Each structure stands twice: as C-alpha cells, then as structure tokens.
Amino acid sequence: MESVLSIFRPRVRNLLSLRNMTLMACLATLSIVGRIYMGMIPNVQPSTVIIICSALIYGVRFGLIIAVLTVLGSNLVLGFGPFVVMQLIAWGAVAVVSGVIGRFYEKIPHLLLSVYAGFTGLFFGFMVSLNVFIIGGPAAFWVYYLRGIPFDLYHAAGNFLFYLTLGPVLLKLLQRHKEKTFHQNPIELTDDK
C-alpha cells in the first residue's frame, strides 16, 4: 500500500506547492468575485471561463480545485441550497472535459473553443436544473428547465464573449506562469498522457 501511495505523493506535493496554491487562490478569488459582482446580469459571470482556462493549461485536478473553490466561496455570499451539489458536478465536469481538451487545445481554433465555452453555459444550466428532477419529478423538471432556457442562453453568450475576449490573455498568462514555474515544459500538474 505504501508503494502505491508513493506514486501519488510527488504529484500532490507539486500541486500543493506554495506557488501553485497562491495561483489557485488568485484564480478562485477572481472567479468568486466575478460571479458575485456580475450577479446583476443573470447567469453572466467569468467563472466558467476561468475554470476552462485553468484546466486547459494545468489539467483536470487544478481545474477541479478551482471549480470547488468557486462554488463554495461564492455560495458563502449567494447562499447554499440543494443546487450546490449540481453546481459542483456541472463545473467539475467542465473542468474534466477542459483538462482532456488541454492536451491538444493549441491545435483547436480559438473561435471553436469560444463556442465550446458557450456550450458549457448551456450544459451548466441543464445540470443545475436536474436538481428539480430529483426533488419534484419529470414534470417539474421540464417546466423549470424550459422556463430557464433564456437564462442558460445568457450564460452561454457570456461564456462565449468572456472566452473570446479574455481567454487568450488568461491562457497566455497561465502558460507563461507554468513555463516559468516548471522550467520550460515539464508536465508536473497535468495528467499523464
């Protein structure tokens, strides 16, 4: 058992280094503050794009940590409810898919990744709506989901525009930080290829 655990220790140690924890805290803070202060425009916030960019550059684990911190931190202000579990699952799934895409994202056109970011807004809305399916059944789910489609479209449009405008800057900054931190391209935080 000890030999199995020793395989994971260096990766966890690299993930939890002071420099990486500081970066995680900064990104999570940007995501939380962006989600709270953009609250006046329904469902438009930079959180999903920050999670996508984090996972594209640093991998699934890093993206998942940003997703969990975003949900827990922002809901301290916005409020907790049964929807929190679905938010964790939805943004966690976005982090996982983005981490997988991150292995070859440089080959994907920026506009296509912007469309992907927009799609994640629709996916997030659907996943959070599943909470009503569990609580109220299929009829309540469909009523709730169909009434929420305009808000999901706001989320999708916001993600598309945030990624289109801020994505290149954030990706470049994160890539530069990764290269500086890991001395030109060792893949410490990303998953095995």
PDB file of C-alpha atoms in Angstrom:
ATOM      1  CA  MET A   1       0.000   0.000   0.000  1.00  0.00           C
ATOM      2  CA  GLU A   2       2.831   2.383   0.819  1.00  0.00           C
ATOM      3  CA  SER A   3       4.350   1.917  -2.643  1.00  0.00           C
ATOM      4  CA  VAL A   4       1.032   2.791  -4.278  1.00  0.00           C
ATOM      5  CA  LEU A   5       0.754   5.964  -2.207  1.00  0.00           C
ATOM      6  CA  SER A   6       4.330   6.943  -3.029  1.00  0.00           C
ATOM      7  CA  ILE A   7       3.369   7.194  -6.700  1.00  0.00           C
ATOM      8  CA  PHE A   8       0.935   9.998  -5.949  1.00  0.00           C
ATOM      9  CA  ARG A   9       2.944  11.942  -3.375  1.00  0.00           C
ATOM     10  CA  PRO A  10       5.194  13.873  -5.774  1.00  0.00           C
ATOM     11  CA  ARG A  11       2.194  14.934  -7.877  1.00  0.00           C
ATOM     12  CA  VAL A  12       0.238  16.084  -4.839  1.00  0.00           C
ATOM     13  CA  ARG A  13       3.296  17.866  -3.484  1.00  0.00           C
ATOM     14  CA  ASN A  14       3.732  19.733  -6.791  1.00  0.00           C
ATOM     15  CA  LEU A  15       0.038  20.563  -6.927  1.00  0.00           C
ATOM     16  CA  LEU A  16       0.089  21.884  -3.370  1.00  0.00           C
ATOM     17  CA  SER A  17       3.309  23.882  -3.556  1.00  0.00           C
ATOM     18  CA  LEU A  18       3.084  27.406  -2.215  1.00  0.00           C
ATOM     19  CA  ARG A  19       3.337  28.945  -5.685  1.00  0.00           C
ATOM     20  CA  ASN A  20       0.540  26.772  -7.063  1.00  0.00           C
ATOM     21  CA  MET A  21      -1.681  27.288  -4.038  1.00  0.00           C
ATOM     22  CA  THR A  22      -1.207  31.043  -4.459  1.00  0.00           C
ATOM     23  CA  LEU A  23      -2.179  30.810  -8.117  1.00  0.00           C
ATOM     24  CA  MET A  24      -5.221  28.708  -7.212  1.00  0.00           C
ATOM     25  CA  ALA A  25      -6.251  31.243  -4.582  1.00  0.00           C
ATOM     26  CA  CYS A  26      -5.917  34.128  -7.054  1.00  0.00           C
ATOM     27  CA  LEU A  27      -7.876  32.359  -9.795  1.00  0.00           C
ATOM     28  CA  ALA A  28     -10.561  31.199  -7.366  1.00  0.00           C
ATOM     29  CA  THR A  29     -10.839  34.725  -5.975  1.00  0.00           C
ATOM     30  CA  LEU A  30     -11.248  36.180  -9.469  1.00  0.00           C
ATOM     31  CA  SER A  31     -13.894  33.586 -10.204  1.00  0.00           C
ATOM     32  CA  ILE A  32     -15.763  34.146  -6.928  1.00  0.00           C
ATOM     33  CA  VAL A  33     -15.671  37.938  -7.117  1.00  0.00           C
ATOM     34  CA  GLY A  34     -16.630  37.853 -10.799  1.00  0.00           C
ATOM     35  CA  ARG A  35     -19.586  35.610 -10.042  1.00  0.00           C
ATOM     36  CA  ILE A  36     -20.801  37.765  -7.152  1.00  0.00           C
ATOM     37  CA  TYR A  37     -20.343  41.173  -8.759  1.00  0.00           C
ATOM     38  CA  MET A  38     -21.717  40.152 -12.148  1.00  0.00           C
ATOM     39  CA  GLY A  39     -24.876  38.989 -10.356  1.00  0.00           C
ATOM     40  CA  MET A  40     -26.844  41.976 -11.661  1.00  0.00           C
ATOM     41  CA  ILE A  41     -26.732  40.367 -15.128  1.00  0.00           C
ATOM     42  CA  PRO A  42     -28.429  36.974 -14.696  1.00  0.00           C
ATOM     43  CA  ASN A  43     -26.129  33.987 -15.273  1.00  0.00           C
ATOM     44  CA  VAL A  44     -23.337  36.058 -16.824  1.00  0.00           C
ATOM     45  CA  GLN A  45     -20.069  35.594 -14.956  1.00  0.00           C
ATOM     46  CA  PRO A  46     -16.451  34.747 -15.771  1.00  0.00           C
ATOM     47  CA  SER A  47     -16.318  31.678 -13.505  1.00  0.00           C
ATOM     48  CA  THR A  48     -16.804  29.041 -16.183  1.00  0.00           C
ATOM     49  CA  VAL A  49     -14.149  30.597 -18.423  1.00  0.00           C
ATOM     50  CA  ILE A  50     -11.653  30.785 -15.542  1.00  0.00           C
ATOM     51  CA  ILE A  51     -12.287  27.091 -14.804  1.00  0.00           C
ATOM     52  CA  ILE A  52     -11.893  26.214 -18.501  1.00  0.00           C
ATOM     53  CA  CYS A  53      -8.625  28.145 -18.873  1.00  0.00           C
ATOM     54  CA  SER A  54      -7.209  26.720 -15.638  1.00  0.00           C
ATOM     55  CA  ALA A  55      -7.952  23.163 -16.709  1.00  0.00           C
ATOM     56  CA  LEU A  56      -6.679  23.719 -20.260  1.00  0.00           C
ATOM     57  CA  ILE A  57      -3.250  24.774 -19.004  1.00  0.00           C
ATOM     58  CA  TYR A  58      -2.832  22.941 -15.683  1.00  0.00           C
ATOM     59  CA  GLY A  59      -5.006  19.859 -16.118  1.00  0.00           C
ATOM     60  CA  VAL A  60      -8.035  18.252 -14.589  1.00  0.00           C
ATOM     61  CA  ARG A  61      -7.006  18.348 -10.921  1.00  0.00           C
ATOM     62  CA  PHE A  62      -6.191  22.029 -10.976  1.00  0.00           C
ATOM     63  CA  GLY A  63      -9.456  22.834 -12.760  1.00  0.00           C
ATOM     64  CA  LEU A  64     -11.430  20.767 -10.262  1.00  0.00           C
ATOM     65  CA  ILE A  65      -9.897  22.643  -7.357  1.00  0.00           C
ATOM     66  CA  ILE A  66     -10.824  25.987  -8.942  1.00  0.00           C
ATOM     67  CA  ALA A  67     -14.367  24.688  -9.572  1.00  0.00           C
ATOM     68  CA  VAL A  68     -14.861  23.538  -5.979  1.00  0.00           C
ATOM     69  CA  LEU A  69     -13.417  26.751  -4.523  1.00  0.00           C
ATOM     70  CA  THR A  70     -15.626  28.821  -6.834  1.00  0.00           C
ATOM     71  CA  VAL A  71     -18.818  27.034  -5.806  1.00  0.00           C
ATOM     72  CA  LEU A  72     -18.092  27.016  -2.090  1.00  0.00           C
ATOM     73  CA  GLY A  73     -16.650  30.532  -1.941  1.00  0.00           C
ATOM     74  CA  SER A  74     -19.315  32.271  -3.999  1.00  0.00           C
ATOM     75  CA  ASN A  75     -22.162  30.435  -2.310  1.00  0.00           C
ATOM     76  CA  LEU A  76     -20.980  31.731   1.067  1.00  0.00           C
ATOM     77  CA  VAL A  77     -22.310  35.065  -0.195  1.00  0.00           C
ATOM     78  CA  LEU A  78     -25.019  33.945  -2.638  1.00  0.00           C
ATOM     79  CA  GLY A  79     -26.425  31.214  -0.419  1.00  0.00           C
ATOM     80  CA  PHE A  80     -26.372  27.440  -0.222  1.00  0.00           C
ATOM     81  CA  GLY A  81     -29.161  25.121  -1.255  1.00  0.00           C
ATOM     82  CA  PRO A  82     -29.733  21.737  -2.843  1.00  0.00           C
ATOM     83  CA  PHE A  83     -28.462  23.159  -6.151  1.00  0.00           C
ATOM     84  CA  VAL A  84     -24.898  23.366  -4.810  1.00  0.00           C
ATOM     85  CA  VAL A  85     -24.259  19.664  -5.444  1.00  0.00           C
ATOM     86  CA  MET A  86     -25.316  20.049  -9.062  1.00  0.00           C
ATOM     87  CA  GLN A  87     -23.127  23.156  -9.435  1.00  0.00           C
ATOM     88  CA  LEU A  88     -20.159  21.129  -8.172  1.00  0.00           C
ATOM     89  CA  ILE A  89     -20.939  18.322 -10.607  1.00  0.00           C
ATOM     90  CA  ALA A  90     -21.503  20.676 -13.551  1.00  0.00           C
ATOM     91  CA  TRP A  91     -18.386  22.794 -13.084  1.00  0.00           C
ATOM     92  CA  GLY A  92     -16.429  19.663 -12.183  1.00  0.00           C
ATOM     93  CA  ALA A  93     -17.472  18.085 -15.483  1.00  0.00           C
ATOM     94  CA  VAL A  94     -16.433  21.265 -17.316  1.00  0.00           C
ATOM     95  CA  ALA A  95     -13.020  21.046 -15.606  1.00  0.00           C
ATOM     96  CA  VAL A  96     -12.611  17.379 -16.553  1.00  0.00           C
ATOM     97  CA  VAL A  97     -13.538  17.886 -20.207  1.00  0.00           C
ATOM     98  CA  SER A  98     -11.396  21.035 -20.431  1.00  0.00           C
ATOM     99  CA  GLY A  99      -8.452  19.198 -18.867  1.00  0.00           C
ATOM    100  CA  VAL A 100      -8.745  16.490 -21.520  1.00  0.00           C
ATOM    101  CA  ILE A 101      -9.027  19.100 -24.282  1.00  0.00           C
ATOM    102  CA  GLY A 102      -5.983  20.822 -22.772  1.00  0.00           C
ATOM    103  CA  ARG A 103      -3.726  18.098 -24.063  1.00  0.00           C
ATOM    104  CA  PHE A 104      -4.226  19.371 -27.612  1.00  0.00           C
ATOM    105  CA  TYR A 105      -6.024  22.724 -27.260  1.00  0.00           C
ATOM    106  CA  GLU A 106      -3.322  24.657 -29.140  1.00  0.00           C
ATOM    107  CA  LYS A 107      -4.399  22.861 -32.326  1.00  0.00           C
ATOM    108  CA  ILE A 108      -8.053  23.924 -31.895  1.00  0.00           C
ATOM    109  CA  PRO A 109      -9.094  27.296 -33.371  1.00  0.00           C
ATOM    110  CA  HIS A 110      -9.858  29.955 -30.784  1.00  0.00           C
ATOM    111  CA  LEU A 111     -13.350  30.528 -32.173  1.00  0.00           C
ATOM    112  CA  LEU A 112     -14.187  26.833 -31.754  1.00  0.00           C
ATOM    113  CA  LEU A 113     -13.030  26.934 -28.136  1.00  0.00           C
ATOM    114  CA  SER A 114     -15.222  30.009 -27.657  1.00  0.00           C
ATOM    115  CA  VAL A 115     -18.180  28.005 -28.956  1.00  0.00           C
ATOM    116  CA  TYR A 116     -17.220  25.222 -26.532  1.00  0.00           C
ATOM    117  CA  ALA A 117     -17.233  27.791 -23.702  1.00  0.00           C
ATOM    118  CA  GLY A 118     -20.698  28.877 -24.797  1.00  0.00           C
ATOM    119  CA  PHE A 119     -21.896  25.282 -24.840  1.00  0.00           C
ATOM    120  CA  THR A 120     -20.670  24.825 -21.269  1.00  0.00           C
ATOM    121  CA  GLY A 121     -23.118  27.557 -20.229  1.00  0.00           C
ATOM    122  CA  LEU A 122     -25.998  25.522 -21.660  1.00  0.00           C
ATOM    123  CA  PHE A 123     -24.610  22.350 -20.077  1.00  0.00           C
ATOM    124  CA  PHE A 124     -24.278  24.057 -16.697  1.00  0.00           C
ATOM    125  CA  GLY A 125     -27.894  25.233 -16.812  1.00  0.00           C
ATOM    126  CA  PHE A 126     -29.138  21.761 -17.702  1.00  0.00           C
ATOM    127  CA  MET A 127     -27.118  20.105 -14.934  1.00  0.00           C
ATOM    128  CA  VAL A 128     -28.257  22.546 -12.262  1.00  0.00           C
ATOM    129  CA  SER A 129     -31.859  22.055 -13.427  1.00  0.00           C
ATOM    130  CA  LEU A 130     -31.543  18.302 -12.812  1.00  0.00           C
ATOM    131  CA  ASN A 131     -31.812  19.150  -9.135  1.00  0.00           C
ATOM    132  CA  VAL A 132     -35.524  19.885  -9.714  1.00  0.00           C
ATOM    133  CA  PHE A 133     -35.911  16.495 -11.409  1.00  0.00           C
ATOM    134  CA  ILE A 134     -34.654  14.805  -8.256  1.00  0.00           C
ATOM    135  CA  ILE A 135     -36.837  16.912  -5.967  1.00  0.00           C
ATOM    136  CA  GLY A 136     -40.015  17.376  -8.000  1.00  0.00           C
ATOM    137  CA  GLY A 137     -40.031  14.731 -10.705  1.00  0.00           C
ATOM    138  CA  PRO A 138     -40.008  14.908 -14.523  1.00  0.00           C
ATOM    139  CA  ALA A 139     -42.960  17.296 -14.920  1.00  0.00           C
ATOM    140  CA  ALA A 140     -41.472  19.872 -12.550  1.00  0.00           C
ATOM    141  CA  PHE A 141     -38.070  19.466 -14.215  1.00  0.00           C
ATOM    142  CA  TRP A 142     -39.329  20.218 -17.720  1.00  0.00           C
ATOM    143  CA  VAL A 143     -41.294  23.256 -16.585  1.00  0.00           C
ATOM    144  CA  TYR A 144     -38.311  24.576 -14.629  1.00  0.00           C
ATOM    145  CA  TYR A 145     -35.798  23.817 -17.378  1.00  0.00           C
ATOM    146  CA  LEU A 146     -37.835  25.302 -20.212  1.00  0.00           C
ATOM    147  CA  ARG A 147     -38.527  28.476 -18.205  1.00  0.00           C
ATOM    148  CA  GLY A 148     -34.785  28.760 -17.501  1.00  0.00           C
ATOM    149  CA  ILE A 149     -33.580  28.457 -21.105  1.00  0.00           C
ATOM    150  CA  PRO A 150     -33.313  32.254 -21.581  1.00  0.00           C
ATOM    151  CA  PHE A 151     -31.003  32.402 -18.545  1.00  0.00           C
ATOM    152  CA  ASP A 152     -28.963  29.494 -19.905  1.00  0.00           C
ATOM    153  CA  LEU A 153     -28.634  31.407 -23.169  1.00  0.00           C
ATOM    154  CA  TYR A 154     -27.349  34.426 -21.193  1.00  0.00           C
ATOM    155  CA  HIS A 155     -24.800  32.136 -19.563  1.00  0.00           C
ATOM    156  CA  ALA A 156     -23.793  30.693 -22.947  1.00  0.00           C
ATOM    157  CA  ALA A 157     -23.466  34.145 -24.552  1.00  0.00           C
ATOM    158  CA  GLY A 158     -21.492  35.423 -21.563  1.00  0.00           C
ATOM    159  CA  ASN A 159     -19.120  32.443 -21.669  1.00  0.00           C
ATOM    160  CA  PHE A 160     -18.656  32.842 -25.414  1.00  0.00           C
ATOM    161  CA  LEU A 161     -17.816  36.546 -25.096  1.00  0.00           C
ATOM    162  CA  PHE A 162     -15.645  36.120 -21.997  1.00  0.00           C
ATOM    163  CA  TYR A 163     -13.636  33.361 -23.675  1.00  0.00           C
ATOM    164  CA  LEU A 164     -13.426  35.234 -26.959  1.00  0.00           C
ATOM    165  CA  THR A 165     -12.063  38.372 -25.288  1.00  0.00           C
ATOM    166  CA  LEU A 166     -10.363  37.267 -22.064  1.00  0.00           C
ATOM    167  CA  GLY A 167      -9.442  33.686 -22.925  1.00  0.00           C
ATOM    168  CA  PRO A 168      -6.303  34.449 -24.964  1.00  0.00           C
ATOM    169  CA  VAL A 169      -4.945  36.796 -22.279  1.00  0.00           C
ATOM    170  CA  LEU A 170      -5.641  34.411 -19.407  1.00  0.00           C
ATOM    171  CA  LEU A 171      -4.282  31.395 -21.299  1.00  0.00           C
ATOM    172  CA  LYS A 172      -1.099  33.272 -22.190  1.00  0.00           C
ATOM    173  CA  LEU A 173      -0.581  34.381 -18.578  1.00  0.00           C
ATOM    174  CA  LEU A 174      -1.199  30.883 -17.216  1.00  0.00           C
ATOM    175  CA  GLN A 175       1.072  29.294 -19.837  1.00  0.00           C
ATOM    176  CA  ARG A 176       3.838  31.781 -19.044  1.00  0.00           C
ATOM    177  CA  HIS A 177       3.439  31.056 -15.322  1.00  0.00           C
ATOM    178  CA  LYS A 178       3.576  27.319 -15.964  1.00  0.00           C
ATOM    179  CA  GLU A 179       6.738  27.591 -18.068  1.00  0.00           C
ATOM    180  CA  LYS A 180       8.402  29.860 -15.525  1.00  0.00           C
ATOM    181  CA  THR A 181       7.402  27.646 -12.623  1.00  0.00           C
ATOM    182  CA  PHE A 182       8.342  24.341 -14.212  1.00  0.00           C
ATOM    183  CA  HIS A 183      11.380  25.490 -16.183  1.00  0.00           C
ATOM    184  CA  GLN A 184      10.305  25.117 -19.772  1.00  0.00           C
ATOM    185  CA  ASN A 185       7.679  22.467 -20.127  1.00  0.00           C
ATOM    186  CA  PRO A 186       7.934  19.590 -17.648  1.00  0.00           C
ATOM    187  CA  ILE A 187       4.371  18.492 -17.128  1.00  0.00           C
ATOM    188  CA  GLU A 188       4.070  18.393 -13.348  1.00  0.00           C
ATOM    189  CA  LEU A 189       0.418  19.223 -12.835  1.00  0.00           C
ATOM    190  CA  THR A 190      -1.229  17.807 -15.918  1.00  0.00           C
ATOM    191  CA  ASP A 191      -2.439  14.242 -16.125  1.00  0.00           C
ATOM    192  CA  ASP A 192      -0.314  11.541 -17.721  1.00  0.00           C
ATOM    193  CA  LYS A 193      -0.507  11.440 -21.482  1.00  0.00           C
TER     194      LYS A 193
END
